[in-house]
CSV table of C-alpha atoms in Angstrom, one decimal:
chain,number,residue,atom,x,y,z
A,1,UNK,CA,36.6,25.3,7.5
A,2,UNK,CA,37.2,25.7,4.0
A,3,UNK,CA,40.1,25.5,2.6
A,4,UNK,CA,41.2,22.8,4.9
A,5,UNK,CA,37.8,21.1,4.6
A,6,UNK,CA,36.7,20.5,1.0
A,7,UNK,CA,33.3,18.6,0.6
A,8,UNK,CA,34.0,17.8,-2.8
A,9,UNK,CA,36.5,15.5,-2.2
A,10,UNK,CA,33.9,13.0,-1.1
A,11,UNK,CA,31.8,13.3,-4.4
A,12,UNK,CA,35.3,13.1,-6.5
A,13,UNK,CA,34.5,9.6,-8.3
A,14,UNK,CA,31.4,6.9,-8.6
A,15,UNK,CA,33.5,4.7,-6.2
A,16,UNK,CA,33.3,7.4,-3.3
A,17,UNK,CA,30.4,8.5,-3.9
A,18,UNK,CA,29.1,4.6,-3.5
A,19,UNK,CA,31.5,4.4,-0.3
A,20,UNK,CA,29.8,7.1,1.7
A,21,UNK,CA,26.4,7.0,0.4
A,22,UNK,CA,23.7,7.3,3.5
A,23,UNK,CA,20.8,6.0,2.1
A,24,UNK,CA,20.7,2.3,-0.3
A,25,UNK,CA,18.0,0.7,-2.0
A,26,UNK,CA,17.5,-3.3,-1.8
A,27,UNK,CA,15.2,-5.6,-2.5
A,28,UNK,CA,14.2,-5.8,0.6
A,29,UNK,CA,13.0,-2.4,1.2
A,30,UNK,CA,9.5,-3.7,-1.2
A,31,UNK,CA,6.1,-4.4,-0.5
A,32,UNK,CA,5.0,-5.3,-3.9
A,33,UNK,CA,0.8,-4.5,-5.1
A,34,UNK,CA,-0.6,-7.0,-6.8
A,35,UNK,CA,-4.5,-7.0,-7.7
A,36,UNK,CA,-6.2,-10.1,-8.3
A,37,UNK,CA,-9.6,-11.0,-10.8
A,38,UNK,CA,-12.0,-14.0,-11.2
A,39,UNK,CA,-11.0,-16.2,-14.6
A,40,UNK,CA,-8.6,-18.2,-16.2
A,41,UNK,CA,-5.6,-16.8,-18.4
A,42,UNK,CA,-6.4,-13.2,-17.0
A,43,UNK,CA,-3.3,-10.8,-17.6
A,44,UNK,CA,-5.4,-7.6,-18.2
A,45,UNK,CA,-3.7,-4.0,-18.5
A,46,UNK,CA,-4.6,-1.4,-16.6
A,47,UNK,CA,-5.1,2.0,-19.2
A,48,UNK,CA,-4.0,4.7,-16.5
A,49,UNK,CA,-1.0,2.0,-14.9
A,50,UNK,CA,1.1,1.4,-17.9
A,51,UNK,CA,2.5,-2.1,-17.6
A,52,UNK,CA,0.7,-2.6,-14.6
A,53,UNK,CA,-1.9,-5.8,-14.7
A,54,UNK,CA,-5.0,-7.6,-12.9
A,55,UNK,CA,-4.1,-11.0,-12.6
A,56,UNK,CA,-6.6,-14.2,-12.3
A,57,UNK,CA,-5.2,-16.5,-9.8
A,58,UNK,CA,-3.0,-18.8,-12.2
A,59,UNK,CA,-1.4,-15.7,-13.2
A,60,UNK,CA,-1.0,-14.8,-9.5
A,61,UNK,CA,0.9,-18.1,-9.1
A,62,UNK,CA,3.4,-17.2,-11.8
A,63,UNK,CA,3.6,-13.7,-11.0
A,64,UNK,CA,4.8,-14.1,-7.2
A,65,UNK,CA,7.3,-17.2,-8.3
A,66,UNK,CA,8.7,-14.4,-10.8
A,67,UNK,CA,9.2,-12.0,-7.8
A,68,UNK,CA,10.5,-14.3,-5.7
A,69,UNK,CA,13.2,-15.2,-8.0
A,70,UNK,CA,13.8,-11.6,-8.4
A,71,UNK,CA,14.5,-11.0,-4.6
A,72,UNK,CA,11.0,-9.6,-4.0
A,73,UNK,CA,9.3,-11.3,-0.9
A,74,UNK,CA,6.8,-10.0,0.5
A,75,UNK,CA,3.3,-9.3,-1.7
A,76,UNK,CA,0.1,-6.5,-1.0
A,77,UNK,CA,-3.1,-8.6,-2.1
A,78,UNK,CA,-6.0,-6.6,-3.6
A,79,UNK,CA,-9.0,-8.0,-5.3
A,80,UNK,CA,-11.7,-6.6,-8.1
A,81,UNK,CA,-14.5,-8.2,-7.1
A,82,UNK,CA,-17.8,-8.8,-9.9
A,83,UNK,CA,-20.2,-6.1,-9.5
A,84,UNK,CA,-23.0,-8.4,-8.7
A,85,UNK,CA,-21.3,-9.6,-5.6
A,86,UNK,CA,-21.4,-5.8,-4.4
A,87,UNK,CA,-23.4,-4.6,-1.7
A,88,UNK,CA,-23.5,-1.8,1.3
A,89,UNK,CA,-21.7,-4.6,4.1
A,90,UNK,CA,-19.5,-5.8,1.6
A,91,UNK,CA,-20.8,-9.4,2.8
A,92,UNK,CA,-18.5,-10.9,0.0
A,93,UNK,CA,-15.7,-10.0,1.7
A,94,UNK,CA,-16.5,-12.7,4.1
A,95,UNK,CA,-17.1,-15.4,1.9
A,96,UNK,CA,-14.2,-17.8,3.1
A,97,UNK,CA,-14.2,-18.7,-0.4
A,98,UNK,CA,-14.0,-15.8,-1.9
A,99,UNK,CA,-10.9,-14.2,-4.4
A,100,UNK,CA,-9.2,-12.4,-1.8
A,101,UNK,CA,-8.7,-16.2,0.4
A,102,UNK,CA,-8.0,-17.7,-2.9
A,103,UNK,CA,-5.5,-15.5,-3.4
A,104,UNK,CA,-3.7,-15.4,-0.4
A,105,UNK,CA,-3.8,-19.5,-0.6
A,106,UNK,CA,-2.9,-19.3,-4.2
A,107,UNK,CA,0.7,-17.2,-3.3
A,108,UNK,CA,1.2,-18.9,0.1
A,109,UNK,CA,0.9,-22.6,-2.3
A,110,UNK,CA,3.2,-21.5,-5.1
A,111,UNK,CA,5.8,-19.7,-2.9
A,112,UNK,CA,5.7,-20.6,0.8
A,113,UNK,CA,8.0,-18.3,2.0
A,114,UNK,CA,6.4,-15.2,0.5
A,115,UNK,CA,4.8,-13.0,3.0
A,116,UNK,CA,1.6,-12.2,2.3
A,117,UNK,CA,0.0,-8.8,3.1
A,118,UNK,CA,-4.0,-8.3,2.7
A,119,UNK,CA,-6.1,-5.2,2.1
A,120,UNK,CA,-8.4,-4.9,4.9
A,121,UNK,CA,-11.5,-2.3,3.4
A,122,UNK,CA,-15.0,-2.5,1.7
A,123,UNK,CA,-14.4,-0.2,-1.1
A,124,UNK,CA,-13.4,-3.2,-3.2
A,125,UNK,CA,-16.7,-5.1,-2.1
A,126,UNK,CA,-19.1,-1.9,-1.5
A,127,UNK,CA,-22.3,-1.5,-4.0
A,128,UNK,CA,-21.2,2.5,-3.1
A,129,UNK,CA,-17.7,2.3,-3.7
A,130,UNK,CA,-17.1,3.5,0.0
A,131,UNK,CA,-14.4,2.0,2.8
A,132,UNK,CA,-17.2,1.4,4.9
A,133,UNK,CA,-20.9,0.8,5.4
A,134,UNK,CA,-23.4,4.1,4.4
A,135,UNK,CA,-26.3,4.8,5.8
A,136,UNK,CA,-28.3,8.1,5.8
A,137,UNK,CA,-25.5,9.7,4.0
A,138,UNK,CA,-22.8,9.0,6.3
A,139,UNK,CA,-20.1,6.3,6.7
A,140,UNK,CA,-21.0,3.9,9.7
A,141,UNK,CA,-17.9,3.7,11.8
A,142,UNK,CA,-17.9,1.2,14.3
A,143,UNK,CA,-20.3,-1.2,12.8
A,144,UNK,CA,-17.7,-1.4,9.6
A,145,UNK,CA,-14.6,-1.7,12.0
A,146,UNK,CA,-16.6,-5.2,13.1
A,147,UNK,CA,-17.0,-6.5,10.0
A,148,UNK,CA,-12.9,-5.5,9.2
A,149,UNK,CA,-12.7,-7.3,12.0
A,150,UNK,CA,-14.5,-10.2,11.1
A,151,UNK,CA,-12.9,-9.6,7.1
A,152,UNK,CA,-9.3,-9.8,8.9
A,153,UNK,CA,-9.7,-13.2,10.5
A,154,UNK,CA,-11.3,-15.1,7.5
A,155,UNK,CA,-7.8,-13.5,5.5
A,156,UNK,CA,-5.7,-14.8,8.4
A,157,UNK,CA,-7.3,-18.3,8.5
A,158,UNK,CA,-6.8,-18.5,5.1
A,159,UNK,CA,-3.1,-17.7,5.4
A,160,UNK,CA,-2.2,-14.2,5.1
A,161,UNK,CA,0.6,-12.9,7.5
A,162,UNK,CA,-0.7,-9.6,7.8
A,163,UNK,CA,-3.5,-7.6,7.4
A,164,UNK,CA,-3.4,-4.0,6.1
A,165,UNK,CA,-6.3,-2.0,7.4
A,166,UNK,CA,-6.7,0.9,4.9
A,167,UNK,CA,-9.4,2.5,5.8
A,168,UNK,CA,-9.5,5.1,8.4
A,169,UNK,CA,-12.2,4.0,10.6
A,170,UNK,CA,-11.6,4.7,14.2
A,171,UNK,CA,-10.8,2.1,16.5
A,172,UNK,CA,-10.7,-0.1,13.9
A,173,UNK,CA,-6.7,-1.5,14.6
A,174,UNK,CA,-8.2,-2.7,18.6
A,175,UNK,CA,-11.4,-4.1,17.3
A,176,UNK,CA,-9.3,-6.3,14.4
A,177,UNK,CA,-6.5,-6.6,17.3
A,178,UNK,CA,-9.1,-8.6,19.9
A,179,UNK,CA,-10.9,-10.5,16.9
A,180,UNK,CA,-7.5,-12.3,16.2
A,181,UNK,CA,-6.9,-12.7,19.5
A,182,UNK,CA,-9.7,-14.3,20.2
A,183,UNK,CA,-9.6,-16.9,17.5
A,184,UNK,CA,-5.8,-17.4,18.5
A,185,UNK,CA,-4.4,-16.0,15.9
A,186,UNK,CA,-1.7,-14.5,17.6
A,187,UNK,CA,0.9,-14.4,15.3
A,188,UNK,CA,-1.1,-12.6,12.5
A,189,UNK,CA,0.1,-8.8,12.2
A,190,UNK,CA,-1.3,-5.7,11.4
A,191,UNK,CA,0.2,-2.8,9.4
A,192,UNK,CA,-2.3,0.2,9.7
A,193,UNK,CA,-2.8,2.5,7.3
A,194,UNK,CA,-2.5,5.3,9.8
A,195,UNK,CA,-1.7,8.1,8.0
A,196,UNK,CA,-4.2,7.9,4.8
A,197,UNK,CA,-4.4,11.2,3.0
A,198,UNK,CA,-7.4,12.5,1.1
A,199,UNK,CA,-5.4,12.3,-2.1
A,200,UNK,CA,-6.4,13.4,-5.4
A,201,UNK,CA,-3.4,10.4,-6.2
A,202,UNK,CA,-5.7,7.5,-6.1
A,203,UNK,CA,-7.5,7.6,-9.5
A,204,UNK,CA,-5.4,5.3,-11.2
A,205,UNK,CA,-5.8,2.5,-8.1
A,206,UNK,CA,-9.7,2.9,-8.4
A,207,UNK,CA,-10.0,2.2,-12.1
A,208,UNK,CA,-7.6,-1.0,-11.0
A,209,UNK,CA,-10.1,-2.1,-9.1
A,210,UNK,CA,-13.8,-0.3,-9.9
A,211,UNK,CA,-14.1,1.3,-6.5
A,212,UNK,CA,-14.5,4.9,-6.9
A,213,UNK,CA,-17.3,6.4,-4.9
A,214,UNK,CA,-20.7,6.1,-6.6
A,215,UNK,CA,-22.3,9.6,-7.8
A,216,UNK,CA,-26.1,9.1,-6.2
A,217,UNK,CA,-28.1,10.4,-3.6
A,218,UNK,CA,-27.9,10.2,-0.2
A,219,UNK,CA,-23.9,8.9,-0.6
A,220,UNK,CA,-20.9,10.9,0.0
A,221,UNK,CA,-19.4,12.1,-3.2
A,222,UNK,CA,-15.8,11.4,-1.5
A,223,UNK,CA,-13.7,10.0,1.5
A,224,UNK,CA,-12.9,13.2,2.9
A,225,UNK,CA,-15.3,12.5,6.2
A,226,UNK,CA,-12.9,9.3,7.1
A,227,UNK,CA,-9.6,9.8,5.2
A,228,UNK,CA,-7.1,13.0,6.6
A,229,UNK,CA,-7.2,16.3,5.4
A,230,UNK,CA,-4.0,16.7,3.2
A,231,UNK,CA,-3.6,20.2,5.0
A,232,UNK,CA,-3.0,18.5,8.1
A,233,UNK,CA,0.4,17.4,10.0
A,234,UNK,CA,0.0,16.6,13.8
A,235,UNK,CA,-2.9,14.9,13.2
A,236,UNK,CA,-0.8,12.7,11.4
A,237,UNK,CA,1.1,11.7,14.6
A,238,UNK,CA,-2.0,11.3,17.0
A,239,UNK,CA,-3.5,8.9,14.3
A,240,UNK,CA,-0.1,7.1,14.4
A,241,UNK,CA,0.2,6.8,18.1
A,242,UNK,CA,-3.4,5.8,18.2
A,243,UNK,CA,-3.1,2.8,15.8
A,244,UNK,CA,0.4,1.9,18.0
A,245,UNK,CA,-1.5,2.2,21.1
A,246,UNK,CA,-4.5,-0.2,19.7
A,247,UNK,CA,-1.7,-3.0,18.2
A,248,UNK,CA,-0.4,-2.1,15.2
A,249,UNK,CA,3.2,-3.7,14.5
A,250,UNK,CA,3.4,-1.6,11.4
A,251,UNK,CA,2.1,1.7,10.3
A,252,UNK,CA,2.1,3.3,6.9
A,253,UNK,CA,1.6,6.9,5.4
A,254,UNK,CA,-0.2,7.1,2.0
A,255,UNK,CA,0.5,8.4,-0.3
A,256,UNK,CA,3.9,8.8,-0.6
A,257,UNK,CA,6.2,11.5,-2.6
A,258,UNK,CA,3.9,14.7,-1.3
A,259,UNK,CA,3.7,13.3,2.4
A,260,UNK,CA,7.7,12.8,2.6
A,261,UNK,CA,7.1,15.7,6.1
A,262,UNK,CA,5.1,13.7,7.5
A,263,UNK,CA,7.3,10.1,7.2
A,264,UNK,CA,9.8,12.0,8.7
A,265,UNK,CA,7.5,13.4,11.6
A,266,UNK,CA,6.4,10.0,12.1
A,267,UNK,CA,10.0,8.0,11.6
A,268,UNK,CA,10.9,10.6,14.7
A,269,UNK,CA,8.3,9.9,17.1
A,270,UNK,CA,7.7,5.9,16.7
A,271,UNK,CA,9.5,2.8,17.5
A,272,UNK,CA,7.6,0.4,14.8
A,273,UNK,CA,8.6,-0.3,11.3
A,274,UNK,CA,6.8,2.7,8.9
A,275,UNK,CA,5.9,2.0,5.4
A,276,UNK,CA,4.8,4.5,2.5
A,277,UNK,CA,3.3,3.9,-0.2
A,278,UNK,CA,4.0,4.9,-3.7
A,279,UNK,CA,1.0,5.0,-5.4
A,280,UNK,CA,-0.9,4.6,-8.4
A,281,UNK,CA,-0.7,8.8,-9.3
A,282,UNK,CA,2.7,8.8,-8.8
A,283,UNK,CA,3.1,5.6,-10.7
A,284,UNK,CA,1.4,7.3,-13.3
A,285,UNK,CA,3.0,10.2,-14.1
A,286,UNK,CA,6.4,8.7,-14.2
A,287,UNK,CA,5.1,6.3,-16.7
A,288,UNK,CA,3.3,8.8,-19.0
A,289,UNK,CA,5.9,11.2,-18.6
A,290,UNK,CA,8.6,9.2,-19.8
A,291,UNK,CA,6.6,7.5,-22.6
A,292,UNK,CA,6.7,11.5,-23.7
A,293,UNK,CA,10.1,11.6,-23.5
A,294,UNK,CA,10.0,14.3,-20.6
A,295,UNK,CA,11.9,12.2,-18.1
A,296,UNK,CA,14.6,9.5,-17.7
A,297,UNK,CA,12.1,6.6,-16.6
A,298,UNK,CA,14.6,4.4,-14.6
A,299,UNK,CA,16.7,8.2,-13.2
A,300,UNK,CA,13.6,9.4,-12.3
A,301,UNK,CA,12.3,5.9,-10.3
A,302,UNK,CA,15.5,5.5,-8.3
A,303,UNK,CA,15.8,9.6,-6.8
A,304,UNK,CA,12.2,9.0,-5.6
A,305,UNK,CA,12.6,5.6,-4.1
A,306,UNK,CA,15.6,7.0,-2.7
A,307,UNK,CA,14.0,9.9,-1.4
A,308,UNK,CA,11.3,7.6,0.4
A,309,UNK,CA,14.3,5.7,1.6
A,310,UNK,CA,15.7,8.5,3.0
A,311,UNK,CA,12.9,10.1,4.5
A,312,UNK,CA,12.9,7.4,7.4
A,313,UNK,CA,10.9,4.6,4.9
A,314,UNK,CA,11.5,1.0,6.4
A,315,UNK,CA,9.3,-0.6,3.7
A,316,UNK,CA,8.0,0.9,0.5
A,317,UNK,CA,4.5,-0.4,-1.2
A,318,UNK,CA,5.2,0.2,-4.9
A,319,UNK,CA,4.5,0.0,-8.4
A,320,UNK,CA,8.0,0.1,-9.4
A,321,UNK,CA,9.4,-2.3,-7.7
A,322,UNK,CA,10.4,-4.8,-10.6
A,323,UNK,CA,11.5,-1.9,-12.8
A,324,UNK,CA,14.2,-1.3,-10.0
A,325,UNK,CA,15.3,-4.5,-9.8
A,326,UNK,CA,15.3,-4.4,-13.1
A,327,UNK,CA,17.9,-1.7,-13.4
A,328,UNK,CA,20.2,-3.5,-11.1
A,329,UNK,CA,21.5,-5.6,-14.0
């Protein structure tokens, strides 16, 4: 009791503070986005990501040898794929020639060691912008978990080490689970997306990659009939336990600062790794408010990292991962 017990004494100095600090930030703690486009040269900016960039596969090369040097090792694939090789079964996401195995060979050739992540979903390759396939005005569940399926093994054959489900089909994780089974692919992993939000956070990370929702008849306006309600907080665990249950090594909650409850809830009931993701709204608004002046950019980056961190985060998916490193001198 106080006056014998003074709490103060432990935030006295920097070197105390550093000596009993609970939660630390490495490079190891990253999952680093990357998103990947057709053509030579490519390094295009992203208008609502500031300093954030699609990269054709050459630029890919010297983007994940950059990381790697920088302590970053482990990379989250996603791929902008031409319009006219849209349609409703996202049939291009099959092509084992397509961007998304050129990529992963393209990172797995330049930096061996790099582990490579993929996103597993058919908004990138849908004609409606959707995670799945539509008919009738609704979202086809278990014929689109088949073709994940079939869209996991072609990433894992061309080299990825895991495949990231973000969809929110059910049963998806045991349908993908059995398909790499059955082609041997044992060692390939899976980190489910198992706690996906209904975000209004994602605009940014659809103008990255064109694959908003279309606004036409007969087509669901949003995700809300597959991705959680944002009101919701056991629902979170069940969807967990679920994706556990079905094979999952990893499971994530998305997105990140506003869900912070619900990492802990989950943190406390599992015994797999769980990764959040940072995304591309809360990227944003760091970046546009500091360009204003409002906020210390790099102050502002580390409390919320930190707070991930400390929320029971084993791995963080963001934006801001080279800025931190950055700020380690």
């Amino acid at each position: 009791m106080y006056p014998l017990i003074r709490n103060r004494r432990l935030r006295a100095s920097e070197s105390v503070r550093r000596l009993v600090r609970e939660t630390t930030l490495t490079p190891d703690d990253f999952l680093v986005p990357l998103f990947v486009v057709e053509g030579k040269g490519v390094k295009e900016g992203i208008a609502s990501m500031p300093n954030y960039f699609r990269l054709s596969l050459d630029n890919l090369e010297k983007e994940v040898k950059e990381l790697w040097k920088m302590g970053l090792c482990s990379v989250l694939l996603f791929v902008k794929v031409d319009d006219k090789l849209k349609d409703n079964k996202g049939t291009e996401a099959l092509n084992p020639n397509g961007l998304m195995q050129r990529a992963i060979k393209t990172v797995k050739n330049a930096c061996p060691q790099m582990l490579v992540m993929t996103d597993v979903a058919l908004d990138p390759f849908s004609s409606y912008g959707h995670d799945g396939i539509v008919a009738e005005g609704q979202i086809l569940n278990d014929e689109t978990a088949e073709v994940l399926a079939e869209m996991s093994v072609s990433h894992a054959k061309a080299g990825a080490d895991f495949v990231a489900p973000s969809d929110m089909m059910d049963g998806r994780i045991l349908t993908i689970r059995e398909a790499l089974e059955d082609e041997g692919l044992i060692n390939t992993g899976i980190m489910a997306y198992s706690a996906k939000y209904a975000s209004a956070f994602y605009g940014p990370f659809r103008d990255a990659l064109d694959s908003a929702p279309v606004d036409i008849a007969n087509v669901p306006k949003d995700k809300n009939t597959y991705q959680m309600d944002y009101a919701n907080r056991h629902e979170a665990i069940k969807e967990t336990q679920m994706d556990i249950d079905e094979g999952a090594d990893i499971v994530m909650v998305k997105p990140g600062l506003c869900y912070l409850d619900i990492v802990r809830e989950i943190k406390n009931e599992v015994e797999v790794p769980v990764a959040v993701y940072q995304v591309s709204g809360e990227y944003a608004m760091v970046k546009a408010a500091a360009e204003k002046g409002w906020l210390d950019h790099d102050a502002v980056v580390l409390e919320q990292l930190t707070a991930i961190k400390r929320a029971g985060a084993d791995i963080i998916a963001s934006y801001f991962a080279k800025d931190f490193i950055r700020t380690l001198g």
